[in-house]
Structure formats: C-alpha cells, structure tokens
Amino acid sequence: MEDKNVMEKIISLCKRRGFIFQGSEIYGGLAGIYDYGPRGVELLNNIKRAWWSANVYEKDNFYGLDAGMFKNPRVWEASGHTSGFSDPLAECKKCNARIRVDKVLDAVGVSADEKMGEEQINELFDAHRADIACPKCGAHDFSRVRKFNLLVKSNLGDFTSEGNEPVYLPGEACQGIYLDYKNVVDSMQPKIPFGIAQIGKAFRNEISPRNFLFRTREMEQADTQLFIRPNENKEAYERIKNERLEWYVSLGIKRENLRFKQHENLVFYAKDAWDIEYNFPWGFDEIEGIHDRTDYDLTQHMKFSGVDLNYFDSETNEKYIPWILETSAGMGRILMAVMTDAYHEDEMAGETRVVLKLSPKIAPVKAMVAPLLKNKPELVAKAREVRKELQKVHPAIAWDDNGNIGKRYRRQDEIGTPFCITIDFDTLGEKPELKDTVTLRHRDSGEQERLTIAEVAERIKEAIQ
Ligand code: GAP
C-alpha cells in the first residue's frame, strides 16, 4: 500500500476491532509485549492451523512436537546463546538513547559481522563515529560499544537457596526440537530425511522493540527442522525455500509483496541463510529465516550432554550426525504481513469503507448471520436456525442484529468476514417462491445474491477450504 499512514491505521484497527492490544495496557504497558484479542486469536489460530497442516499433515515423514519452555541451563551454553547471542549497543552521552551499533553502521554502508568481539566492533565503530548521529537528538557523542546478551533470565524452583543458577527463557524455540530429536528417532523410527515441526514461544531482550508486532520481546516461532544426510543440503535447501514462499501465497499474500534475501553476515550457527521478506509499509523486511545449520546443533548437544546423538542409517549402514535445514517464521510478523496485505480502503455506496480482504481460509469470522429486523421474533428465530445450520460447516459464524444492515456489513468488512447472510420476510415465505432463501452478500464486491440455505452452506465450505 502506498499510504504512508497505513501502519497507524492498521494498529488502530487492531485495537478498535479486537485483534491486538498492548500488553498490560491499564498499567501503562510493557515495551515489546502484545496480547491477541478475540479476533486476533482466531486469526492467529487459523494461520497456525494452516502452517501445521502444510508442515505436518501434508508432508511425509514430518512429526509434530511441543517442548517445554524451560531447559537445563547447559542447553544454552551448548547452543552458543550464552556467549554468542548478543547485540552491540552504545549509549548517546547527551540524551541516553541506546542504539544498535550494527544497524547504524549498516545505515552508513558498513557491515559489522555477528561474530565480532567487543574490541573489534569498538574499532569499527570508532572509525565511523563522525558519520553516525544519535537518531533521537542528533549528537555524535557515544559511549563505548558493549555486547548485550539477548537471553531473558529467569529462576525456577527453590530460588531462595544460595548458588541456584538462573534458567533462561528460550532465545529460539527450535532448541526444544534438538533436545527431543533422539526421543523422536527412538519412538517413531523415522527414515532420513525426516522433519520435526513445532510452534513455540521465544523471548529476546531486544534493545529497541519497534514496528508493532515486528520486533517484540516475546514471540512465537513456527519452526521446521529437516534432518538430512551430511552434505545433501543443496537441492533440499532450494526446494524448502520455494515451498515456504508458496505457503505465504496460499495464505492470500500477493506474490509481488514477497521476496528472498540472502544473509551477508551469518549468525553463529548457520552456514547459509536466506530470509523471506514481506513488503511492509516501511519496506521489505524479514518474516521468515531459512538456515542451513549443518551438524552444528546436534554436535554441540552431543558434546555438552555426553549422549550419543548419531543416527543409524539402515540404508547405508552408516552412523552419522544428521545435518539440519531449518525454517523459522515469527507468527506476529506473519500476522502483520497478512493484515497489511489485506488492508484496503475503497468507495462503496458513496462512502469510504475499510475492508480486510483476508483469505476466507484464515478470516477470524467465516460469515455473519442477521435477521433483517431484530424486533420481529419470527425473523430472529429463523436467523438463529440458519446460523446453527451454517455452524455445521464452520463454528465461527457470527451473529449481529445491532443497527441498520449497512452498518452491520461495514463492521464485518473491517474484520474481514467474507460473507454476510440476511434473513427477511421472503425467507419465511412472504413470496412463496423465495421461501427458505436468504440474501448472501460478498465482502469484496458488495454484491448480493439470493440463494437457498443449502447453497450458502456450500459456498462457505468451498471458500474456506
Ligand atoms: N531458530 C532460528 C531463529 O530463531 P531468527 O532469524 O532469529 O532465527 C526466526 O528468527 C524468525 O523469528 C524471524 O524470521 C522472525 O519472523 C521471528 N523473530 C525473530 N526475532 C523477533 C522479534 N524480536 N520479534 C518478532 N519476531 C521475531
């Protein structure tokens, strides 16, 4: 969308129509934390179901998982997160604003490698200090750069006793998959290549949460890890990249708003990394990371746990550590991409209307049923009957008898409901030839047609598949 204010409009719609709320809002909020409201949770669950379907049910040899969030503290040492998972940070001496040094260097065309230690990044920063102004006050006076670990610390159990070490909230959800890889192999006996899929929470002490759900401190990641034979990564990697991009198209996102981008600076665990980016109102930005993690994770966990994590390949009679190809998508970012892509303003009946052109597959409400007049008990009773009938197709069929019919349509347009069904006196048989027919109104075109209840049920069924 061209409109520069579209982000503000979407944020306002999200609150007004019960999609997304600021977390702890009545206490003034908590930076980087959001809640899903009644419509948001439906949309989120529909996206998750579509993801699960594509990555577990529709794939051969893929297994679902839901690992506990807390893990033995050794896990984050083995994974490299306690030492390597950090952002370089400097403070403006004038206004105390904190800046992400890698980002500001990037903005002046200088690339800072993730693996750089504090000394190296200070040297690089010093060489370019003159070009970098504080984004808040414009000063050029910064503190030394510190590397700031992103893991969120917590405690568990008897935290009053001395010497009890902290546990961490997961910095990335996929570690649960690596820890249960052996259990899945032992219990399901998968033949390589096989995959494990999980949707799990992750937490990061992001220095500057920004852009609504884009950079938050609590997030949900939908991950697949494909376990493959060593060095058989090339072809599979290309296939996965394309499959993942097509999945976004299947959610209704316009293809021209999606693209791939290869990472120049690799995170510590990856040999190759590509992002799928979406064209957000501020430009193309990452929604999913696709990483070639080689044997890094399982080798590290074998070393730190002392447990043999080799896979016995009965086809080749060999034992080896499988390589891993990962896909990792942030649910909040997907939801934002879906909302941005679906947001439209158009003219209808001489008025500007806001409409979310969501795919019926993921729309939070599939259809709204309304009696033409709410003070006519016979219309209300029939409309209730119709709603019950349509709920056999999908339970998310809303009821709205509030205000005139035009207002009801507008409310449903704003939350992306694909169909509205109105029950009037003809439905009751005032015109005998129209008995048991209803008006079906289409969200995108505003067109209306007269159909039997069975035909409407069929239309909804077809649309949400
Ligand atoms: N296990 C790999 C991993 O965590 P990542 O690229 O750091 O890789 C994967 O994260 C995805 O998680 C990103 O593409 C993004 O969609 C989402 N994500 C990462 N950090 C996020 C944040 N602070 N807020 C919201 N989503 C985030």
PDB file of N, CA, C and O in Angstrom, residues 289-325:
ATOM      1  N   GLY A 289      13.148 -16.962   8.465  1.00  0.00           N
ATOM      2  CA  GLY A 289      14.548 -17.279   8.182  1.00  0.00           C
ATOM      3  C   GLY A 289      14.663 -18.743   7.781  1.00  0.00           C
ATOM      4  O   GLY A 289      14.006 -19.607   8.369  1.00  0.00           O
ATOM      5  N   ILE A 290      15.472 -19.013   6.745  1.00  0.00           N
ATOM      6  CA  ILE A 290      15.683 -20.395   6.300  1.00  0.00           C
ATOM      7  C   ILE A 290      17.192 -20.634   6.374  1.00  0.00           C
ATOM      8  O   ILE A 290      17.970 -19.940   5.709  1.00  0.00           O
ATOM      9  N   HIS A 291      17.582 -21.572   7.254  1.00  0.00           N
ATOM     10  CA  HIS A 291      19.004 -21.674   7.607  1.00  0.00           C
ATOM     11  C   HIS A 291      19.563 -23.061   7.355  1.00  0.00           C
ATOM     12  O   HIS A 291      18.916 -24.055   7.681  1.00  0.00           O
ATOM     13  N   ASP A 292      20.756 -23.082   6.822  1.00  0.00           N
ATOM     14  CA  ASP A 292      21.496 -24.330   6.719  1.00  0.00           C
ATOM     15  C   ASP A 292      22.361 -24.413   7.982  1.00  0.00           C
ATOM     16  O   ASP A 292      23.389 -23.747   8.086  1.00  0.00           O
ATOM     17  N   ARG A 293      21.950 -25.239   8.947  1.00  0.00           N
ATOM     18  CA  ARG A 293      22.637 -25.272  10.249  1.00  0.00           C
ATOM     19  C   ARG A 293      23.669 -26.392  10.308  1.00  0.00           C
ATOM     20  O   ARG A 293      24.291 -26.594  11.360  1.00  0.00           O
ATOM     21  N   THR A 294      23.876 -27.102   9.221  1.00  0.00           N
ATOM     22  CA  THR A 294      24.816 -28.241   9.136  1.00  0.00           C
ATOM     23  C   THR A 294      24.621 -29.180  10.343  1.00  0.00           C
ATOM     24  O   THR A 294      23.504 -29.388  10.795  1.00  0.00           O
ATOM     25  N   ASP A 295      25.758 -29.700  10.896  1.00  0.00           N
ATOM     26  CA  ASP A 295      25.627 -30.582  12.067  1.00  0.00           C
ATOM     27  C   ASP A 295      25.921 -29.821  13.359  1.00  0.00           C
ATOM     28  O   ASP A 295      26.159 -30.411  14.401  1.00  0.00           O
ATOM     29  N   TYR A 296      25.916 -28.471  13.255  1.00  0.00           N
ATOM     30  CA  TYR A 296      26.318 -27.634  14.393  1.00  0.00           C
ATOM     31  C   TYR A 296      25.560 -27.978  15.682  1.00  0.00           C
ATOM     32  O   TYR A 296      26.162 -28.260  16.718  1.00  0.00           O
ATOM     33  N   ASP A 297      24.229 -27.996  15.613  1.00  0.00           N
ATOM     34  CA  ASP A 297      23.441 -28.104  16.851  1.00  0.00           C
ATOM     35  C   ASP A 297      23.579 -29.479  17.511  1.00  0.00           C
ATOM     36  O   ASP A 297      23.806 -29.569  18.718  1.00  0.00           O
ATOM     37  N   LEU A 298      23.432 -30.529  16.708  1.00  0.00           N
ATOM     38  CA  LEU A 298      23.485 -31.862  17.318  1.00  0.00           C
ATOM     39  C   LEU A 298      24.898 -32.179  17.802  1.00  0.00           C
ATOM     40  O   LEU A 298      25.078 -32.820  18.841  1.00  0.00           O
ATOM     41  N   THR A 299      25.908 -31.701  17.093  1.00  0.00           N
ATOM     42  CA  THR A 299      27.292 -31.914  17.540  1.00  0.00           C
ATOM     43  C   THR A 299      27.523 -31.231  18.888  1.00  0.00           C
ATOM     44  O   THR A 299      28.089 -31.814  19.815  1.00  0.00           O
ATOM     45  N   GLN A 300      27.047 -30.006  18.993  1.00  0.00           N
ATOM     46  CA  GLN A 300      27.215 -29.263  20.251  1.00  0.00           C
ATOM     47  C   GLN A 300      26.487 -29.970  21.396  1.00  0.00           C
ATOM     48  O   GLN A 300      27.036 -30.126  22.480  1.00  0.00           O
ATOM     49  N   HIS A 301      25.246 -30.397  21.149  1.00  0.00           N
ATOM     50  CA  HIS A 301      24.483 -31.044  22.232  1.00  0.00           C
ATOM     51  C   HIS A 301      25.075 -32.407  22.596  1.00  0.00           C
ATOM     52  O   HIS A 301      25.007 -32.823  23.742  1.00  0.00           O
ATOM     53  N   MET A 302      25.680 -33.074  21.631  1.00  0.00           N
ATOM     54  CA  MET A 302      26.323 -34.353  21.932  1.00  0.00           C
ATOM     55  C   MET A 302      27.538 -34.103  22.830  1.00  0.00           C
ATOM     56  O   MET A 302      27.756 -34.807  23.810  1.00  0.00           O
ATOM     57  N   LYS A 303      28.265 -33.055  22.484  1.00  0.00           N
ATOM     58  CA  LYS A 303      29.475 -32.721  23.245  1.00  0.00           C
ATOM     59  C   LYS A 303      29.118 -32.328  24.691  1.00  0.00           C
ATOM     60  O   LYS A 303      29.704 -32.815  25.643  1.00  0.00           O
ATOM     61  N   PHE A 304      28.137 -31.481  24.832  1.00  0.00           N
ATOM     62  CA  PHE A 304      27.802 -30.957  26.165  1.00  0.00           C
ATOM     63  C   PHE A 304      27.022 -31.958  27.015  1.00  0.00           C
ATOM     64  O   PHE A 304      27.141 -31.955  28.230  1.00  0.00           O
ATOM     65  N   SER A 305      26.190 -32.809  26.388  1.00  0.00           N
ATOM     66  CA  SER A 305      25.365 -33.739  27.181  1.00  0.00           C
ATOM     67  C   SER A 305      26.060 -35.082  27.375  1.00  0.00           C
ATOM     68  O   SER A 305      25.728 -35.833  28.297  1.00  0.00           O
ATOM     69  N   GLY A 306      27.005 -35.393  26.511  1.00  0.00           N
ATOM     70  CA  GLY A 306      27.676 -36.693  26.601  1.00  0.00           C
ATOM     71  C   GLY A 306      26.827 -37.831  26.042  1.00  0.00           C
ATOM     72  O   GLY A 306      27.207 -38.987  26.137  1.00  0.00           O
ATOM     73  N   VAL A 307      25.671 -37.499  25.454  1.00  0.00           N
ATOM     74  CA  VAL A 307      24.782 -38.532  24.905  1.00  0.00           C
ATOM     75  C   VAL A 307      25.047 -38.666  23.405  1.00  0.00           C
ATOM     76  O   VAL A 307      25.185 -37.664  22.707  1.00  0.00           O
ATOM     77  N   ASP A 308      25.112 -39.921  22.947  1.00  0.00           N
ATOM     78  CA  ASP A 308      25.373 -40.169  21.526  1.00  0.00           C
ATOM     79  C   ASP A 308      24.161 -39.750  20.690  1.00  0.00           C
ATOM     80  O   ASP A 308      23.086 -40.320  20.825  1.00  0.00           O
ATOM     81  N   LEU A 309      24.319 -38.784  19.836  1.00  0.00           N
ATOM     82  CA  LEU A 309      23.187 -38.302  19.013  1.00  0.00           C
ATOM     83  C   LEU A 309      23.361 -38.700  17.540  1.00  0.00           C
ATOM     84  O   LEU A 309      22.725 -38.142  16.660  1.00  0.00           O
ATOM     85  N   ASN A 310      24.214 -39.691  17.313  1.00  0.00           N
ATOM     86  CA  ASN A 310      24.359 -40.188  15.933  1.00  0.00           C
ATOM     87  C   ASN A 310      23.083 -40.876  15.488  1.00  0.00           C
ATOM     88  O   ASN A 310      22.340 -41.432  16.302  1.00  0.00           O
ATOM     89  N   TYR A 311      22.851 -40.832  14.204  1.00  0.00           N
ATOM     90  CA  TYR A 311      21.690 -41.509  13.601  1.00  0.00           C
ATOM     91  C   TYR A 311      22.226 -42.727  12.859  1.00  0.00           C
ATOM     92  O   TYR A 311      23.223 -42.630  12.141  1.00  0.00           O
ATOM     93  N   PHE A 312      21.558 -43.856  13.051  1.00  0.00           N
ATOM     94  CA  PHE A 312      21.975 -45.037  12.291  1.00  0.00           C
ATOM     95  C   PHE A 312      21.127 -45.131  11.034  1.00  0.00           C
ATOM     96  O   PHE A 312      19.904 -45.268  11.099  1.00  0.00           O
ATOM     97  N   ASP A 313      21.804 -45.030   9.893  1.00  0.00           N
ATOM     98  CA  ASP A 313      21.116 -45.042   8.599  1.00  0.00           C
ATOM     99  C   ASP A 313      21.082 -46.484   8.085  1.00  0.00           C
ATOM    100  O   ASP A 313      22.102 -47.021   7.650  1.00  0.00           O
ATOM    101  N   SER A 314      19.922 -47.123   8.160  1.00  0.00           N
ATOM    102  CA  SER A 314      19.846 -48.550   7.814  1.00  0.00           C
ATOM    103  C   SER A 314      20.008 -48.782   6.307  1.00  0.00           C
ATOM    104  O   SER A 314      20.305 -49.888   5.875  1.00  0.00           O
ATOM    105  N   GLU A 315      19.836 -47.723   5.531  1.00  0.00           N
ATOM    106  CA  GLU A 315      20.005 -47.872   4.080  1.00  0.00           C
ATOM    107  C   GLU A 315      21.479 -47.956   3.691  1.00  0.00           C
ATOM    108  O   GLU A 315      21.861 -48.726   2.820  1.00  0.00           O
ATOM    109  N   THR A 316      22.292 -47.136   4.363  1.00  0.00           N
ATOM    110  CA  THR A 316      23.719 -47.090   4.004  1.00  0.00           C
ATOM    111  C   THR A 316      24.596 -47.812   5.028  1.00  0.00           C
ATOM    112  O   THR A 316      25.807 -47.903   4.863  1.00  0.00           O
ATOM    113  N   ASN A 317      23.951 -48.263   6.133  1.00  0.00           N
ATOM    114  CA  ASN A 317      24.685 -48.922   7.226  1.00  0.00           C
ATOM    115  C   ASN A 317      25.729 -48.003   7.864  1.00  0.00           C
ATOM    116  O   ASN A 317      26.780 -48.465   8.291  1.00  0.00           O
ATOM    117  N   GLU A 318      25.419 -46.707   7.877  1.00  0.00           N
ATOM    118  CA  GLU A 318      26.375 -45.746   8.447  1.00  0.00           C
ATOM    119  C   GLU A 318      25.780 -45.057   9.666  1.00  0.00           C
ATOM    120  O   GLU A 318      24.562 -44.927   9.779  1.00  0.00           O
ATOM    121  N   LYS A 319      26.694 -44.597  10.528  1.00  0.00           N
ATOM    122  CA  LYS A 319      26.260 -43.784  11.674  1.00  0.00           C
ATOM    123  C   LYS A 319      26.816 -42.382  11.483  1.00  0.00           C
ATOM    124  O   LYS A 319      27.993 -42.216  11.149  1.00  0.00           O
ATOM    125  N   TYR A 320      25.969 -41.393  11.636  1.00  0.00           N
ATOM    126  CA  TYR A 320      26.463 -40.017  11.474  1.00  0.00           C
ATOM    127  C   TYR A 320      25.531 -39.039  12.195  1.00  0.00           C
ATOM    128  O   TYR A 320      24.404 -39.377  12.556  1.00  0.00           O
ATOM    129  N   ILE A 321      26.044 -37.828  12.351  1.00  0.00           N
ATOM    130  CA  ILE A 321      25.205 -36.741  12.878  1.00  0.00           C
ATOM    131  C   ILE A 321      24.486 -36.126  11.675  1.00  0.00           C
ATOM    132  O   ILE A 321      25.144 -35.632  10.755  1.00  0.00           O
ATOM    133  N   PRO A 322      23.138 -36.145  11.663  1.00  0.00           N
ATOM    134  CA  PRO A 322      22.430 -35.540  10.521  1.00  0.00           C
ATOM    135  C   PRO A 322      22.700 -34.038  10.443  1.00  0.00           C
ATOM    136  O   PRO A 322      22.959 -33.394  11.453  1.00  0.00           O
ATOM    137  N   TRP A 323      22.624 -33.522   9.237  1.00  0.00           N
ATOM    138  CA  TRP A 323      22.642 -32.074   9.049  1.00  0.00           C
ATOM    139  C   TRP A 323      21.207 -31.560   9.152  1.00  0.00           C
ATOM    140  O   TRP A 323      20.257 -32.330   8.934  1.00  0.00           O
ATOM    141  N   ILE A 324      21.094 -30.281   9.431  1.00  0.00           N
ATOM    142  CA  ILE A 324      19.752 -29.724   9.655  1.00  0.00           C
ATOM    143  C   ILE A 324      19.502 -28.513   8.763  1.00  0.00           C
ATOM    144  O   ILE A 324      20.325 -27.594   8.695  1.00  0.00           O
ATOM    145  N   LEU A 325      18.352 -28.549   8.092  1.00  0.00           N
ATOM    146  CA  LEU A 325      17.869 -27.359   7.375  1.00  0.00           C
ATOM    147  C   LEU A 325      16.666 -26.833   8.145  1.00  0.00           C
ATOM    148  O   LEU A 325      15.726 -27.587   8.419  1.00  0.00           O
TER     149      LEU A 325
END
